[in-house]
Short mmCIF file of C-alpha atoms in Angstrom, two decimals:
data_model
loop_
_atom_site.label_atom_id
_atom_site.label_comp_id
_atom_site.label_asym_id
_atom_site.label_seq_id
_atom_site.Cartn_x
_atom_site.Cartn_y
_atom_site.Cartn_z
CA UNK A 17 -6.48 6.52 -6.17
CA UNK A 18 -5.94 3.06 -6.11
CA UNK A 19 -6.44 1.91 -2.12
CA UNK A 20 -6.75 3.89 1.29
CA UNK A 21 -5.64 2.69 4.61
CA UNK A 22 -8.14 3.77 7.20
CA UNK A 23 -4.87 4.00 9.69
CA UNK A 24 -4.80 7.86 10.59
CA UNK A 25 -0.70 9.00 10.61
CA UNK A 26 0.16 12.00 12.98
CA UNK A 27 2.83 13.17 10.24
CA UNK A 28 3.40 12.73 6.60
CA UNK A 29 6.83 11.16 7.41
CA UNK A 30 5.04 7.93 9.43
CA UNK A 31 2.03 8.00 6.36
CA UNK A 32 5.38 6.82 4.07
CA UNK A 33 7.47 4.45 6.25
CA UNK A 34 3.37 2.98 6.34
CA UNK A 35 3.75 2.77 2.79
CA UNK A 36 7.23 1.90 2.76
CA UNK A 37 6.22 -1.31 4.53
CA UNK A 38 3.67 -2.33 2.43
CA UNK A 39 5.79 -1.47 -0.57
CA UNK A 40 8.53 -3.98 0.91
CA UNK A 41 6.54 -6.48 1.50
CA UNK A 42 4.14 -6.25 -1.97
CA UNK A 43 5.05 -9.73 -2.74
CA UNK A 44 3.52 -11.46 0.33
CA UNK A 45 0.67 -9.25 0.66
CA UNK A 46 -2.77 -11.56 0.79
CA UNK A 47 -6.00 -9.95 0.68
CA UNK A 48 -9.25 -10.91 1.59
CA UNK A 49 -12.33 -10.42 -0.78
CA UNK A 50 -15.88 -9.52 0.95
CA UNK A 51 -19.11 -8.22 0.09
CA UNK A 52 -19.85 -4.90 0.77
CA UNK A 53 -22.04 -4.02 3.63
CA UNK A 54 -23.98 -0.81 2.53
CA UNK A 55 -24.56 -1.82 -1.08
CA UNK A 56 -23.77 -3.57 -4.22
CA UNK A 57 -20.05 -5.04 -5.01
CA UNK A 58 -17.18 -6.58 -3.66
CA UNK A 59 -14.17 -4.82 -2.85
CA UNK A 60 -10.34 -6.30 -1.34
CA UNK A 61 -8.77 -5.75 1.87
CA UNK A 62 -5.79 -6.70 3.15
CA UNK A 63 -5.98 -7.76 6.85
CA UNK A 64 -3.90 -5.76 9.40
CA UNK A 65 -3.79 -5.57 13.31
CA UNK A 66 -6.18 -4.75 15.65
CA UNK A 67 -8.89 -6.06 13.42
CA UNK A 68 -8.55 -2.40 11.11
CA UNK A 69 -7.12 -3.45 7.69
CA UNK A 70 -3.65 -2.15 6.30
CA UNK A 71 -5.43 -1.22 3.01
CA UNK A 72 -8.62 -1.74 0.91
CA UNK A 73 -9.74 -0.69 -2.39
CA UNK A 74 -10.85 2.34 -3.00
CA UNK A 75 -13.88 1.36 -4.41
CA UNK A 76 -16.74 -1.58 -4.62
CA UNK A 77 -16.67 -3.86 -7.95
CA UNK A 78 -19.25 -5.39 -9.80
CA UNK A 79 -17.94 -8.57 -10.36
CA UNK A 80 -15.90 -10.60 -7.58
CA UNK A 81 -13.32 -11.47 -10.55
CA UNK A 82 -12.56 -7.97 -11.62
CA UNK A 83 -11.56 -7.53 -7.45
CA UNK A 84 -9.77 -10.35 -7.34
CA UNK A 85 -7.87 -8.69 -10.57
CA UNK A 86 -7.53 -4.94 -9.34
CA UNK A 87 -5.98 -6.53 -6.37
CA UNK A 88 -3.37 -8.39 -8.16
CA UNK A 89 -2.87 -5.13 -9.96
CA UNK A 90 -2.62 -3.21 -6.64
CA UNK A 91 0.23 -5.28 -5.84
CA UNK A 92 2.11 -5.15 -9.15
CA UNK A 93 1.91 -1.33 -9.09
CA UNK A 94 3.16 -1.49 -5.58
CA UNK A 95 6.20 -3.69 -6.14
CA UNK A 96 7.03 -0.96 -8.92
CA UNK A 97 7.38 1.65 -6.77
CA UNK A 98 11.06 2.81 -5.88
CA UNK A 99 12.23 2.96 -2.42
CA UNK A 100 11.92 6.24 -1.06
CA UNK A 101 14.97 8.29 -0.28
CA UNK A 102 14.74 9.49 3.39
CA UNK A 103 14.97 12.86 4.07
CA UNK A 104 17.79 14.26 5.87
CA UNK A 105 15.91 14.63 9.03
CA UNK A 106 14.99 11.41 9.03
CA UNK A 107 18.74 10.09 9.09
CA UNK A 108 20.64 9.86 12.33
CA UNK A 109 23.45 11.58 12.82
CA UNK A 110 26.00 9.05 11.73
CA UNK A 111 24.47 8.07 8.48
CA UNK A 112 26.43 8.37 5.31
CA UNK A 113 24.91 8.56 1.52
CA UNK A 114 25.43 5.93 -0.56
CA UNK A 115 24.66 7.87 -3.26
CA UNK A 116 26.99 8.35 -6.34
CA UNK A 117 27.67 12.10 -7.82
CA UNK A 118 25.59 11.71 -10.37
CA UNK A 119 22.70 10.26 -8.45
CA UNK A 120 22.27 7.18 -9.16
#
């Protein structure tokens, strides 16, 4: 585990257009890096709306550098990803694949 959102999603399909999103937009993500309040460490969290953040680390570090570097890392990993193929549930009606026959 590498960061948890503390958003709740009703169904698996809105936890991954969440994701999705933050996946898209990896490149312009900014966090913020603050002490934790029940303990030792810092962690990184990336500012959302509503005052609840999109996503945090999962867990405190020692040293505010080595947050500073698990969040860059966050974001490479993120921007790695591959877009997610929706399901066919998920497409209207009129959608068409784009895929080729041998699925690429």
């Amino acid at each position: 585990m590498v960061a948890i959102t503390p958003a709740a999603f009703e169904t698996a399909g809105e936890a991954e257009r969440g994701f999705d999103g933050l996946r898209a937009g990896a490149t312009e993500l900014t966090a913020r890096i603050t002490h934790v309040r029940d303990g030792i460490g810092w962690i990184w969290v990336v500012p959302g709306s509503r005052s609840l953040p999109e996503v945090r680390s999962s867990r405190a570090y020692e040293r505010y550098a080595t947050c500073q570097n698990a969040f860059r890392r966050f974001v490479v990993l993120l921007a790695k990803q591959p877009a997610r193929e929706p399901s066919p549930r998920e497409l209207p009606d009129h959608a068409v694949s784009l895929r080729r026959p041998d699925g690429r």
